[in-house]
PDB file of C-alpha atoms in Angstrom:
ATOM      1  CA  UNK A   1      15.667 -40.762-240.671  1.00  0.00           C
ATOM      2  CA  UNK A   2      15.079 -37.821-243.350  1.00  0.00           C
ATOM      3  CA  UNK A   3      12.686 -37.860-245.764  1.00  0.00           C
ATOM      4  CA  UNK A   4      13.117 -36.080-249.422  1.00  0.00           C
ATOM      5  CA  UNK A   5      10.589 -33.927-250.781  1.00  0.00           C
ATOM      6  CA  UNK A   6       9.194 -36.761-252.986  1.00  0.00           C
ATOM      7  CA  UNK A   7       8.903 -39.213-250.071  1.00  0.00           C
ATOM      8  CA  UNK A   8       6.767 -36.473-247.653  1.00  0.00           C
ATOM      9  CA  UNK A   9       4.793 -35.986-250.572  1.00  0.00           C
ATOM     10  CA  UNK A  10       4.216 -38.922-251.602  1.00  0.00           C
ATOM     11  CA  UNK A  11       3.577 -40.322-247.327  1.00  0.00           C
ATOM     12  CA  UNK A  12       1.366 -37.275-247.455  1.00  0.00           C
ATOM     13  CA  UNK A  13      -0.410 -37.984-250.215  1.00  0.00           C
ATOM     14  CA  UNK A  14      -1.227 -42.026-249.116  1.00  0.00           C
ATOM     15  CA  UNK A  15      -2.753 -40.508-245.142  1.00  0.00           C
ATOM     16  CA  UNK A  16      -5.033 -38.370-247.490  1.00  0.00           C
ATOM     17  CA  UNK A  17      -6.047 -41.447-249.300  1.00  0.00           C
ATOM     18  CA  UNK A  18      -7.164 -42.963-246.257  1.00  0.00           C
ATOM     19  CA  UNK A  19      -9.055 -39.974-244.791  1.00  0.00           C
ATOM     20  CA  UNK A  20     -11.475 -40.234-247.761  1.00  0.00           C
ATOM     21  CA  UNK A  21     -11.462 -43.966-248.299  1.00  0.00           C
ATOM     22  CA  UNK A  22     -12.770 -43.602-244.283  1.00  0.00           C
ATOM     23  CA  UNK A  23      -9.658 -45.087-242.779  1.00  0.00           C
ATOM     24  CA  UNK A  24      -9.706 -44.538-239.039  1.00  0.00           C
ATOM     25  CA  UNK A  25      -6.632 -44.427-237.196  1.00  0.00           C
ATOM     26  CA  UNK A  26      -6.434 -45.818-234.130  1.00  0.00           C
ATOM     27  CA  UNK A  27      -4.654 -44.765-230.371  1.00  0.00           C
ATOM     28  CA  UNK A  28      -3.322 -47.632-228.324  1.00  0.00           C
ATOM     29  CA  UNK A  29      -2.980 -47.252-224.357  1.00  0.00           C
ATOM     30  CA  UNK A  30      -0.866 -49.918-222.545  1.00  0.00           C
ATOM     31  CA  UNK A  31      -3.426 -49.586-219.887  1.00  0.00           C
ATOM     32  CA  UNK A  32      -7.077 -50.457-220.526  1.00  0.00           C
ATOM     33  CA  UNK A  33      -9.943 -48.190-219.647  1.00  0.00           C
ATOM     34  CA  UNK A  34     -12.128 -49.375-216.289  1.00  0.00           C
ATOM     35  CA  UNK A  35     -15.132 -50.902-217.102  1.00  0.00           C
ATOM     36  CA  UNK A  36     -18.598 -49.812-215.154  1.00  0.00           C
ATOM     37  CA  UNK A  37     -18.868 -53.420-213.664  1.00  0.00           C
ATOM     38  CA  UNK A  38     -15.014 -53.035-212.691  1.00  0.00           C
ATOM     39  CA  UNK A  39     -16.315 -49.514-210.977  1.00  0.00           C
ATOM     40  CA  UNK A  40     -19.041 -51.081-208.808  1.00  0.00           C
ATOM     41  CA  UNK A  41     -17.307 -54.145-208.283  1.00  0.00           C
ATOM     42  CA  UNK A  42     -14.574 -51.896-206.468  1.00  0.00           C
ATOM     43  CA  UNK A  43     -17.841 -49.643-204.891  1.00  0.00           C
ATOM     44  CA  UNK A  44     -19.222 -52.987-203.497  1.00  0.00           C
ATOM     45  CA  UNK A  45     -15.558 -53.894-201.864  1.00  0.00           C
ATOM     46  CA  UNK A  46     -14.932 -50.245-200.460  1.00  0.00           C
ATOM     47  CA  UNK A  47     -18.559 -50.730-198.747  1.00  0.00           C
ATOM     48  CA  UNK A  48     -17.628 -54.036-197.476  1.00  0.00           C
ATOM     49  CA  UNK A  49     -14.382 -53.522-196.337  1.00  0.00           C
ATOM     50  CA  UNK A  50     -16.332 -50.186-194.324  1.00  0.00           C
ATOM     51  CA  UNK A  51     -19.155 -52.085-192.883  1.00  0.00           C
ATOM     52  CA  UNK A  52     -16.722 -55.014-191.735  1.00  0.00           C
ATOM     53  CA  UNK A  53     -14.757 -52.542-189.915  1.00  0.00           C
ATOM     54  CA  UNK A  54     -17.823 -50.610-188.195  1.00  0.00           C
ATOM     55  CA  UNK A  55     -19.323 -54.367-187.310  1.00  0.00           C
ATOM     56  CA  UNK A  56     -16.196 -55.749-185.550  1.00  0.00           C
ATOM     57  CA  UNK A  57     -15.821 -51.776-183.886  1.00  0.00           C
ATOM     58  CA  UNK A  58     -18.906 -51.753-182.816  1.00  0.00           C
ATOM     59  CA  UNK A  59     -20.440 -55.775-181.248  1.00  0.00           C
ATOM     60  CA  UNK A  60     -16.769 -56.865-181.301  1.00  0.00           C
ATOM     61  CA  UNK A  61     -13.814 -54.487-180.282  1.00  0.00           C
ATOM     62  CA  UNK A  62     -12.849 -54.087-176.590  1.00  0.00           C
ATOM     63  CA  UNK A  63     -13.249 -50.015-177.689  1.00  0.00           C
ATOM     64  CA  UNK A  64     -16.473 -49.816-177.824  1.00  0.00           C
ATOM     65  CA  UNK A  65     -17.426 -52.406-174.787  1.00  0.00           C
ATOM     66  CA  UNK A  66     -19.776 -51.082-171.743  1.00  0.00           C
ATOM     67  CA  UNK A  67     -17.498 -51.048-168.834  1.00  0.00           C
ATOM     68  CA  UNK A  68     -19.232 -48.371-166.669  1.00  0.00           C
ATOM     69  CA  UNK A  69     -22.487 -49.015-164.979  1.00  0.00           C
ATOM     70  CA  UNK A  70     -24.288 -46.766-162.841  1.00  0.00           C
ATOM     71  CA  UNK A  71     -27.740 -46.572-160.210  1.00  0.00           C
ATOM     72  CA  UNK A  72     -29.422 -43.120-160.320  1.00  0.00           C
ATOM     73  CA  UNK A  73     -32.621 -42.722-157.600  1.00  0.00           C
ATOM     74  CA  UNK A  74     -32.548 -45.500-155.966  1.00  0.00           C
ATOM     75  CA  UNK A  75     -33.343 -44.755-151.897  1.00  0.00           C
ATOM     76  CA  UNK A  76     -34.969 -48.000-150.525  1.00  0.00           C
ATOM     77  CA  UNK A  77     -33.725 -50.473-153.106  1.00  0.00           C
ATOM     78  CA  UNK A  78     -30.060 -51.306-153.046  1.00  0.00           C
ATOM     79  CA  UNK A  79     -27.955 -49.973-155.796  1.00  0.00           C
ATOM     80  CA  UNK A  80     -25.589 -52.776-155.511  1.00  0.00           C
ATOM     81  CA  UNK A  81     -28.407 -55.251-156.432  1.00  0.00           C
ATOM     82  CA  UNK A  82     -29.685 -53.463-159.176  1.00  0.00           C
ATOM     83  CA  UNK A  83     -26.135 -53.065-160.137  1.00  0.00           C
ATOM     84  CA  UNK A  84     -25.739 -56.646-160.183  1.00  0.00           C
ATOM     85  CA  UNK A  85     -28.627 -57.873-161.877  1.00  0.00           C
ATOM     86  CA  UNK A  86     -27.486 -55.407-164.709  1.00  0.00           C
ATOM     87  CA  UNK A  87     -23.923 -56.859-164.799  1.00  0.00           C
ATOM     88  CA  UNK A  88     -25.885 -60.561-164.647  1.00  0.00           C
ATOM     89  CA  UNK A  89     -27.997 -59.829-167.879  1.00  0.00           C
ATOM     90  CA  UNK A  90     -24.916 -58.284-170.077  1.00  0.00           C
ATOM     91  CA  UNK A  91     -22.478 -61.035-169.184  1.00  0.00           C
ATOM     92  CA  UNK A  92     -23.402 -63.430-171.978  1.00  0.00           C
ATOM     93  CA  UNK A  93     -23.159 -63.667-175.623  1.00  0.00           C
ATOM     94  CA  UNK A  94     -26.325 -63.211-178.372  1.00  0.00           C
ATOM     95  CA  UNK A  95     -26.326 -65.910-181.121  1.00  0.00           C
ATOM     96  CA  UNK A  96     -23.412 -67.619-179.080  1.00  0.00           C
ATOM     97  CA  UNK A  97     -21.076 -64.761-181.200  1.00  0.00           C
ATOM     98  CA  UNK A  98     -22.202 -61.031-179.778  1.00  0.00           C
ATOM     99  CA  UNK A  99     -21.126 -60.139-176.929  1.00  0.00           C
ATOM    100  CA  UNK A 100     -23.922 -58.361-174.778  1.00  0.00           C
ATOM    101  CA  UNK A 101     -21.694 -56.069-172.654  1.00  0.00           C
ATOM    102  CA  UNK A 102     -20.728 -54.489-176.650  1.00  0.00           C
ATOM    103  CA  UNK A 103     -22.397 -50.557-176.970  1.00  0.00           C
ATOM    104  CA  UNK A 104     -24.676 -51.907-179.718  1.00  0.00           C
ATOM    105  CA  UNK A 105     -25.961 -54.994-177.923  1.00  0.00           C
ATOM    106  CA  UNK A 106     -26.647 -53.651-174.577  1.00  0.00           C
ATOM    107  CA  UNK A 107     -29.770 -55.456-173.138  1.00  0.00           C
ATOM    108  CA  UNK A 108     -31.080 -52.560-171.942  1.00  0.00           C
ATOM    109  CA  UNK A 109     -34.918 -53.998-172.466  1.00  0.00           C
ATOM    110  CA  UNK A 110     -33.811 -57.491-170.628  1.00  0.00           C
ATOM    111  CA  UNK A 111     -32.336 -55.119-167.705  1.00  0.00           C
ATOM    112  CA  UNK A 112     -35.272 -53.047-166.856  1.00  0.00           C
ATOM    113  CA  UNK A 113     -37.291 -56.461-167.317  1.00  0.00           C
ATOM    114  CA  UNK A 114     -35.289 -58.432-164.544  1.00  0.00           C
ATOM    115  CA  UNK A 115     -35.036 -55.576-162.635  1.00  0.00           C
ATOM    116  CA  UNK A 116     -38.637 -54.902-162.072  1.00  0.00           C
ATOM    117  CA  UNK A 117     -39.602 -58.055-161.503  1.00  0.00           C
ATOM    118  CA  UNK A 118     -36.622 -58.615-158.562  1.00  0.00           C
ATOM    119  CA  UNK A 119     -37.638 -55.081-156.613  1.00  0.00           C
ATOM    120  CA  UNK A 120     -41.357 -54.526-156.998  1.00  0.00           C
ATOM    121  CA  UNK A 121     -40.845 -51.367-155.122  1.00  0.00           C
ATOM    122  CA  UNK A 122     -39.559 -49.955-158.504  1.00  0.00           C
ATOM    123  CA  UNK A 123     -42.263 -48.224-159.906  1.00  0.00           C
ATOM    124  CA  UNK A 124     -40.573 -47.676-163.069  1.00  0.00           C
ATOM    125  CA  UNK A 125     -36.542 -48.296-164.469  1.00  0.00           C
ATOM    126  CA  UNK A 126     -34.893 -46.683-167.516  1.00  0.00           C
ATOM    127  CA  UNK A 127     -31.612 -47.528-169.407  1.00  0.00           C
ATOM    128  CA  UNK A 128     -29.459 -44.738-170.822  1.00  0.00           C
ATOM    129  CA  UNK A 129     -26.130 -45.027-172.887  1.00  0.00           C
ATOM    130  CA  UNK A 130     -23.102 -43.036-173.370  1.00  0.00           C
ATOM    131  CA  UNK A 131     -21.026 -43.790-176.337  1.00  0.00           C
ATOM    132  CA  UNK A 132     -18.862 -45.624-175.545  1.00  0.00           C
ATOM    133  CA  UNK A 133     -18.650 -47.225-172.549  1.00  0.00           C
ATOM    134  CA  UNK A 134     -21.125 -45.849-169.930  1.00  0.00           C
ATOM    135  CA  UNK A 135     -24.750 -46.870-169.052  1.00  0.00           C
ATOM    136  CA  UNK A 136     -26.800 -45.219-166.458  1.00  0.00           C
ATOM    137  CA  UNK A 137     -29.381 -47.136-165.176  1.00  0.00           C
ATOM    138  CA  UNK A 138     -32.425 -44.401-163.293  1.00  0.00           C
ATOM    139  CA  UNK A 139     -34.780 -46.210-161.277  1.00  0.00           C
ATOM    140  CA  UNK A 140     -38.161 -44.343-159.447  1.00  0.00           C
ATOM    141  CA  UNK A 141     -39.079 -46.021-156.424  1.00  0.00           C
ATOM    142  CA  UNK A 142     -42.749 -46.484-155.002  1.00  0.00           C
ATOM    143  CA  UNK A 143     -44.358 -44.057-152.214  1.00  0.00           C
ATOM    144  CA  UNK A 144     -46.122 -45.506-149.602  1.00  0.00           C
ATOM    145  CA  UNK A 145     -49.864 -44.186-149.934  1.00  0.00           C
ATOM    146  CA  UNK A 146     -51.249 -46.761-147.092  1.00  0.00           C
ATOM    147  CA  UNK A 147     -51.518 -50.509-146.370  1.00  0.00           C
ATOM    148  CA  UNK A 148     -53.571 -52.728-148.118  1.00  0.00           C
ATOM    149  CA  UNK A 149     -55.027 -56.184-145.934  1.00  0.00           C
ATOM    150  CA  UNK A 150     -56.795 -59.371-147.007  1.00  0.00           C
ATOM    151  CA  UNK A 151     -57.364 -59.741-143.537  1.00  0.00           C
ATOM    152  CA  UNK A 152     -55.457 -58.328-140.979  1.00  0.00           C
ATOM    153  CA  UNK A 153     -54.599 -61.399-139.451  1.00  0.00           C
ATOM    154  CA  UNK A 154     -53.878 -63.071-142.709  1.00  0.00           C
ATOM    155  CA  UNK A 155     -51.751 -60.325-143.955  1.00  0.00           C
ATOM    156  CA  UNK A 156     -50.843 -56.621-145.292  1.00  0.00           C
ATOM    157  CA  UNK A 157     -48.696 -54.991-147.592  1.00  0.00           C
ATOM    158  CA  UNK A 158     -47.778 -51.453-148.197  1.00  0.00           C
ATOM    159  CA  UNK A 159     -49.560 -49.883-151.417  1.00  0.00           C
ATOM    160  CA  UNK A 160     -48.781 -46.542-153.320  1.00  0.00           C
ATOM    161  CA  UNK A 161     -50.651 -43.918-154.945  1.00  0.00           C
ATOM    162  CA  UNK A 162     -51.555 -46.549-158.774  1.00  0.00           C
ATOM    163  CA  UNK A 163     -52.929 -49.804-156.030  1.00  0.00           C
ATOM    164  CA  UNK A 164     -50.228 -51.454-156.407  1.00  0.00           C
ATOM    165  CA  UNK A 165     -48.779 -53.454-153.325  1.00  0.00           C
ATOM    166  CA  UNK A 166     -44.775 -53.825-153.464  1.00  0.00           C
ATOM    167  CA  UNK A 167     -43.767 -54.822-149.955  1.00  0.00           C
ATOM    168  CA  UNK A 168     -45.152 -56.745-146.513  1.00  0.00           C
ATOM    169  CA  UNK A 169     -46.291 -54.760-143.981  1.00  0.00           C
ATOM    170  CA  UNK A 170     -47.411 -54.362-140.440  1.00  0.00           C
ATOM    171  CA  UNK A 171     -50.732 -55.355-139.586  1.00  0.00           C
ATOM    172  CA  UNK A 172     -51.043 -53.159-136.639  1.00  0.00           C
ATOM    173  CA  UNK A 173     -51.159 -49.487-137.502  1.00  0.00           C
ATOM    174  CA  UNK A 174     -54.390 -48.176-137.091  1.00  0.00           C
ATOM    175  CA  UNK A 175     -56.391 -46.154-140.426  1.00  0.00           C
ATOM    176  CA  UNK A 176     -55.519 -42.682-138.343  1.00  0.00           C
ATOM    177  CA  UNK A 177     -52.198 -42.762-138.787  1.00  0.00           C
ATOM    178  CA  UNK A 178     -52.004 -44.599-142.801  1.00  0.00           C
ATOM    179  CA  UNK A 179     -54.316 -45.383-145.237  1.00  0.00           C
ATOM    180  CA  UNK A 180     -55.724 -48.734-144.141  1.00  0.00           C
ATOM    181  CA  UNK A 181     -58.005 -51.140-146.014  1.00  0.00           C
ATOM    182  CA  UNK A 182     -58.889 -54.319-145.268  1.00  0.00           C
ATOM    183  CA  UNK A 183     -60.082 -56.230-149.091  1.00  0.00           C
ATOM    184  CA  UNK A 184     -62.784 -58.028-148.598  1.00  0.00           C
ATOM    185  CA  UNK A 185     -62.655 -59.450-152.110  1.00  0.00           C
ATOM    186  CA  UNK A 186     -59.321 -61.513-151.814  1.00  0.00           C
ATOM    187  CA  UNK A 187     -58.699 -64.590-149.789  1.00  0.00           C
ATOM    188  CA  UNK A 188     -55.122 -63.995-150.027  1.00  0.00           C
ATOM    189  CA  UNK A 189     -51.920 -61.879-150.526  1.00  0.00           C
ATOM    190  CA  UNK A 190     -50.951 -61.886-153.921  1.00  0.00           C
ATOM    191  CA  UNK A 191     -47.939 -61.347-155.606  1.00  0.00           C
ATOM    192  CA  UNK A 192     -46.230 -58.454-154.743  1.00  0.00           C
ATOM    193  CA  UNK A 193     -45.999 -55.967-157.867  1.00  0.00           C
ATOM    194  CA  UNK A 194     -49.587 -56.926-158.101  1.00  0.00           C
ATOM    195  CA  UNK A 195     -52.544 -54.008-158.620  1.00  0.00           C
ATOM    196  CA  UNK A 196     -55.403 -54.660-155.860  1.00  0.00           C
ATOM    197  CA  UNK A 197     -56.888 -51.385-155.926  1.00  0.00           C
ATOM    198  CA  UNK A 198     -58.198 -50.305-159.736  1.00  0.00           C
ATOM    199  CA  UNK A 199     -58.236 -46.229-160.251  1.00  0.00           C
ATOM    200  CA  UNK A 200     -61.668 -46.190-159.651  1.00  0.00           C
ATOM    201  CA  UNK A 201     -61.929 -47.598-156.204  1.00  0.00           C
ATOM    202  CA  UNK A 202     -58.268 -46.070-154.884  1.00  0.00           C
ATOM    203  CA  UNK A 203     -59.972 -42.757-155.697  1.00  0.00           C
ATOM    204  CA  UNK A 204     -63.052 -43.262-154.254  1.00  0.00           C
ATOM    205  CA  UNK A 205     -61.453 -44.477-151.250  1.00  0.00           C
ATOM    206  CA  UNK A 206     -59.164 -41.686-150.583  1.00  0.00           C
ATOM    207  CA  UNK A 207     -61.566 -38.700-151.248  1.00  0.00           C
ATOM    208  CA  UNK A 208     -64.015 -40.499-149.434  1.00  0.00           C
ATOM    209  CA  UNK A 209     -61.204 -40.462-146.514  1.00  0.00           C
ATOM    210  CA  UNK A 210     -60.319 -36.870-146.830  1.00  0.00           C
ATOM    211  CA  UNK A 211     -64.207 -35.962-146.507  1.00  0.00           C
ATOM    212  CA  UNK A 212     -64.246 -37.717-143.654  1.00  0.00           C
ATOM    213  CA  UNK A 213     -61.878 -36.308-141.631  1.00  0.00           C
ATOM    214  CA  UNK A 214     -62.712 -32.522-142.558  1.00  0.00           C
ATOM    215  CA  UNK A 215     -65.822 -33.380-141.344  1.00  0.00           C
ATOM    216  CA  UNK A 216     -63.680 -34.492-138.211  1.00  0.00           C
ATOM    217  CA  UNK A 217     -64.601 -38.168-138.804  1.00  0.00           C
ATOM    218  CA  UNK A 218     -61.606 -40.153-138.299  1.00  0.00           C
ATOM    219  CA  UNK A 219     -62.239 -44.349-139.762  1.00  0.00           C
ATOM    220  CA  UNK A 220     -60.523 -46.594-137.528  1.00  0.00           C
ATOM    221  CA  UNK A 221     -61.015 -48.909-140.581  1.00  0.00           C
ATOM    222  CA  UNK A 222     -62.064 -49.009-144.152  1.00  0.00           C
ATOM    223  CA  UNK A 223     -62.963 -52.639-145.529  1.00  0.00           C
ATOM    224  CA  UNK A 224     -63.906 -53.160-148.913  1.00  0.00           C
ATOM    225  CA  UNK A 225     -67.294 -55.898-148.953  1.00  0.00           C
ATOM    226  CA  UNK A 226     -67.428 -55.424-153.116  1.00  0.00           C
ATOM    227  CA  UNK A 227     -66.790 -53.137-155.886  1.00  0.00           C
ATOM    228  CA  UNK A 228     -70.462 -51.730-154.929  1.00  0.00           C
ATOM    229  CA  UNK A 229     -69.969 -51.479-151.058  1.00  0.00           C
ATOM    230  CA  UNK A 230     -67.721 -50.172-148.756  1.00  0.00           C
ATOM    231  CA  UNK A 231     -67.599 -49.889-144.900  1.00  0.00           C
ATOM    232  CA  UNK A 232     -66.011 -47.640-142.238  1.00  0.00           C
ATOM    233  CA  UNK A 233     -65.491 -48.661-138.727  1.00  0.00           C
ATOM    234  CA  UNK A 234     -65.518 -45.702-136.476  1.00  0.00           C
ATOM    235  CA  UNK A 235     -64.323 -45.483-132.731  1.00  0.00           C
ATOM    236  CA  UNK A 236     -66.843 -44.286-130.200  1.00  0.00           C
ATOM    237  CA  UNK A 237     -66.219 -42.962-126.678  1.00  0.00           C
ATOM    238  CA  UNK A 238     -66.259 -46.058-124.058  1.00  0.00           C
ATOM    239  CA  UNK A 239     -64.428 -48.338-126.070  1.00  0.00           C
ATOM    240  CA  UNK A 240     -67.559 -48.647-128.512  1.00  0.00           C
ATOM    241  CA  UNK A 241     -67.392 -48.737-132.373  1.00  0.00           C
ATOM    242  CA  UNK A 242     -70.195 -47.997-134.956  1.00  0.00           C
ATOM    243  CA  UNK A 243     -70.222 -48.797-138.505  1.00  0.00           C
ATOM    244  CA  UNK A 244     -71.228 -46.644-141.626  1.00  0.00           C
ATOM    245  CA  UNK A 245     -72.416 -48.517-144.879  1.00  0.00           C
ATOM    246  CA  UNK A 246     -70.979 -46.125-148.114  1.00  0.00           C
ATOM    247  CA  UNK A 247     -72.105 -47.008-151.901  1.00  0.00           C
ATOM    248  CA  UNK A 248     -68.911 -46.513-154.540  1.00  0.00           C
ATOM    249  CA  UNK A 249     -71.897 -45.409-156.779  1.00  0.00           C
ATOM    250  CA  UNK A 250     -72.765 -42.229-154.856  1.00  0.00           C
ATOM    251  CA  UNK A 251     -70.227 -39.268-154.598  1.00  0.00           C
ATOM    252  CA  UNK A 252     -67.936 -39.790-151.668  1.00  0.00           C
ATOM    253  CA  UNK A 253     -68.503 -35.766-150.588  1.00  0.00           C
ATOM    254  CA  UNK A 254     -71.625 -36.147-151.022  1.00  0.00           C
ATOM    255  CA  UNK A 255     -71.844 -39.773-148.814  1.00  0.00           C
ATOM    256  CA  UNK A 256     -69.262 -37.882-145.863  1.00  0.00           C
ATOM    257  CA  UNK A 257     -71.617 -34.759-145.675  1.00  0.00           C
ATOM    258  CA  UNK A 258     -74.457 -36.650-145.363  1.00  0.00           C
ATOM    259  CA  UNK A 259     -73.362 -38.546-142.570  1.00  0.00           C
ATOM    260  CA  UNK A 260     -71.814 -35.599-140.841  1.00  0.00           C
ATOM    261  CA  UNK A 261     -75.574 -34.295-140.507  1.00  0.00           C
ATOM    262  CA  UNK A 262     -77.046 -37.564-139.369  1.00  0.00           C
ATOM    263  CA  UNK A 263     -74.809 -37.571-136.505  1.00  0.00           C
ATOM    264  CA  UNK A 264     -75.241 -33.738-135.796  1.00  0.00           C
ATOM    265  CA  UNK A 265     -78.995 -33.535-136.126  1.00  0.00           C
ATOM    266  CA  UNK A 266     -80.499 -37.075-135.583  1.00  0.00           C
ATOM    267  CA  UNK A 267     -77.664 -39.062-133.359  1.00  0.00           C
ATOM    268  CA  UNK A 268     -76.419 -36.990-131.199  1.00  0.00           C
ATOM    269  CA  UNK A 269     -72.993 -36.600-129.494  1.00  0.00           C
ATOM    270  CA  UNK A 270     -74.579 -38.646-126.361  1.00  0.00           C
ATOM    271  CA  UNK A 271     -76.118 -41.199-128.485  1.00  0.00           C
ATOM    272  CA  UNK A 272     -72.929 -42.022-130.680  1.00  0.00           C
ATOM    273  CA  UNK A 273     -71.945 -44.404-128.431  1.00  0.00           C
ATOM    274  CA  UNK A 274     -75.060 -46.651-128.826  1.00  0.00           C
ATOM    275  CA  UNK A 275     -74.729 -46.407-132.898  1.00  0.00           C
ATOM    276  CA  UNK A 276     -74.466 -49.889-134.065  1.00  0.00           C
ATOM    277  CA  UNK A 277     -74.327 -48.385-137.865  1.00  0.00           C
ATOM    278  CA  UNK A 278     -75.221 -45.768-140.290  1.00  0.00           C
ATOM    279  CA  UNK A 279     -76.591 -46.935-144.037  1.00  0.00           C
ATOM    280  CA  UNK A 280     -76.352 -44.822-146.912  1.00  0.00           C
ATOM    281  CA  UNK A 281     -76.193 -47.199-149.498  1.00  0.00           C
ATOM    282  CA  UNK A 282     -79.969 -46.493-150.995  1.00  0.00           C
ATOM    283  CA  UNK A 283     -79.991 -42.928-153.000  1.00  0.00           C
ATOM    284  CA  UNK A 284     -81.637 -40.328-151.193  1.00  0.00           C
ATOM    285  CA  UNK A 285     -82.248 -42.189-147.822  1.00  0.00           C
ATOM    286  CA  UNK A 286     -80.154 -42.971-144.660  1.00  0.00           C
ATOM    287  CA  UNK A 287     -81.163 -46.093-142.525  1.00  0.00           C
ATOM    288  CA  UNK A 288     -79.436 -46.039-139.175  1.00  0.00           C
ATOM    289  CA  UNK A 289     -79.788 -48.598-135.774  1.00  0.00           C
ATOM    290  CA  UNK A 290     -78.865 -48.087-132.106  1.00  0.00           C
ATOM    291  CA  UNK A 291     -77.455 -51.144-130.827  1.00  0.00           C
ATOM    292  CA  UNK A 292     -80.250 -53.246-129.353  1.00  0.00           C
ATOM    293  CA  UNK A 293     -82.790 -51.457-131.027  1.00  0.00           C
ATOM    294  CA  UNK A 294     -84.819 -51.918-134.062  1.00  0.00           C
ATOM    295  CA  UNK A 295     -83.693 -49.871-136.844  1.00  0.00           C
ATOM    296  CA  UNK A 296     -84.987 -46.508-137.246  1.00  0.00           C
ATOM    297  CA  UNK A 297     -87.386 -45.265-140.044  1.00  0.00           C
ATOM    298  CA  UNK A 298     -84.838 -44.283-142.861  1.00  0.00           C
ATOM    299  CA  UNK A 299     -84.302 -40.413-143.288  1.00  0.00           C
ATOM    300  CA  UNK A 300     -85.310 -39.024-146.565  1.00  0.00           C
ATOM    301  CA  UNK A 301     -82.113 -36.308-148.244  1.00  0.00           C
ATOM    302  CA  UNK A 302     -82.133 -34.139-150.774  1.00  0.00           C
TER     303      UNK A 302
END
């Protein structure tokens, strides 16, 4: 349609009118403009929709499921066992929904749990992952540092280098070949796994060894009476034994030097035979008795 001269004009002339009457004219769109609500409602879903998807990848989907378990270290204890107690503790489901054998749920805590407590030779057990389906379970085992007794015809156990015993032993190798104490604090063997020796006394124990055999002193045995006393049972020519009477106060150098001289400058290599015992429990002095005798006046040390 063409409009005259007139009619522009005139159409012209009315749109002017209602620019300065303050007419607004208005644009239409036949779609409507999101709303912020609309924008975070949609945010919300995306993040939803996401998170589902990582949840059911990660405790739910066969993808990302520990199938590959492996023993690293182990010597003495089987790796099959440890192996299976491992497969034993992720077959199960947390919740009664999440599978425990899934990356994210991997009991690694429960494993090294019911692992040390079934081998108390481990001295210590670690769980490592690999995304996503290996687990690599490292396990340090214990070091024989010398048998602990109650009695040694009640019964011994191996024990390692922190006192702790983790497995039965002989009761018939003599100190000169292990470490051998006989506890006379306990009444009986207990639980394997368990510490019997505190820092303290293990210490004192072995330097107090070592001294002793530098000084060419060998203890047939070492028995504990209390956490104040210990004594050493020594093998004398003939068959004969002779026992020394060492405080865990005193310095166990000091104690082993000490006793060296005694037997060098007071006993005598003839006389070591009739020793019935050497006591260096008071500070400073040194009581010692020939069997069948009466004790001898105590020698005073520096």
């Amino acid at each position: 349609m063409h409009l005259t001269f007139f009619q522009r004009k005139k159409r012209n002339h009315f749109i002017g009118e209602e620019k300065e009457k303050g007419f607004k004219s208005h644009t239409f769109s036949i779609l409507p403009k999101p709303s912020f609500s609309h924008a975070v409602g949609m945010g919300v879903f995306l993040l939803l929709t996401i998170g589902g998807f990582a949840i059911y990848a990660l405790f739910f989907s066969k993808w990302a499921r520990i199938t590959t378990i492996s023993v690293n270290g182990s010597q003495f204890v089987e790796s099959e066992q440890v192996l299976q107690i491992a497969q034993n503790a992720a077959n199960g489901k947390k919740f009664l929904v999440l599978p425990l054998n899934s990356y994210a749920m991997f009991p690694a805590a429960s494993i090294i749990q019911a692992e040390e407590k079934a081998f108390p030779r481990l001295a210590s057990v670690s769980v490592s992952r690999s995304f996503p389906h290996i687990a690599t379970i490292t396990v340090k085992e214990r070091q024989i540092a010398g048998i602990w007794c109650v009695d040694q015809q009640v019964g011994c156990a191996f024990i390692d280098s922190e006192g702790v015993i983790f497995e039965s032993a002989p009761s018939s190798t003599q100190g000169m070949l292990f470490f051998l104490v006989e506890d006379g604090r306990a009444a009986t063997v207990p639980d394997l796994g368990t510490q019997v020796l505190d820092a303290k006394m293990y210490v004192f124990l072995q330097d107090l060894r070592g001294s002793l055999s530098q000084a060419k002193i060998i203890p047939a045995r070492i028995r504990i009476k209390s956490n104040e006393e210990v004594d050493i049972t020594f093998n004398g020519s003939s068959q004969s034994t002779w026992d020394a009477y060492f405080s865990t106060q005193e310095s166990p150098q000091y104690q082993a030097r000490v006793l060296a001289r005694i037997l060098s400058e007071e006993v005598g290599d003839k006389q070591i035979p009739l020793l019935s015992y050497i006591d260096m429990r008071v500070k400073n002095k040194v009581f010692y008795k020939f069997k069948d005798q009466e004790p001898v006046a105590p020698v005073t040390q520096p």
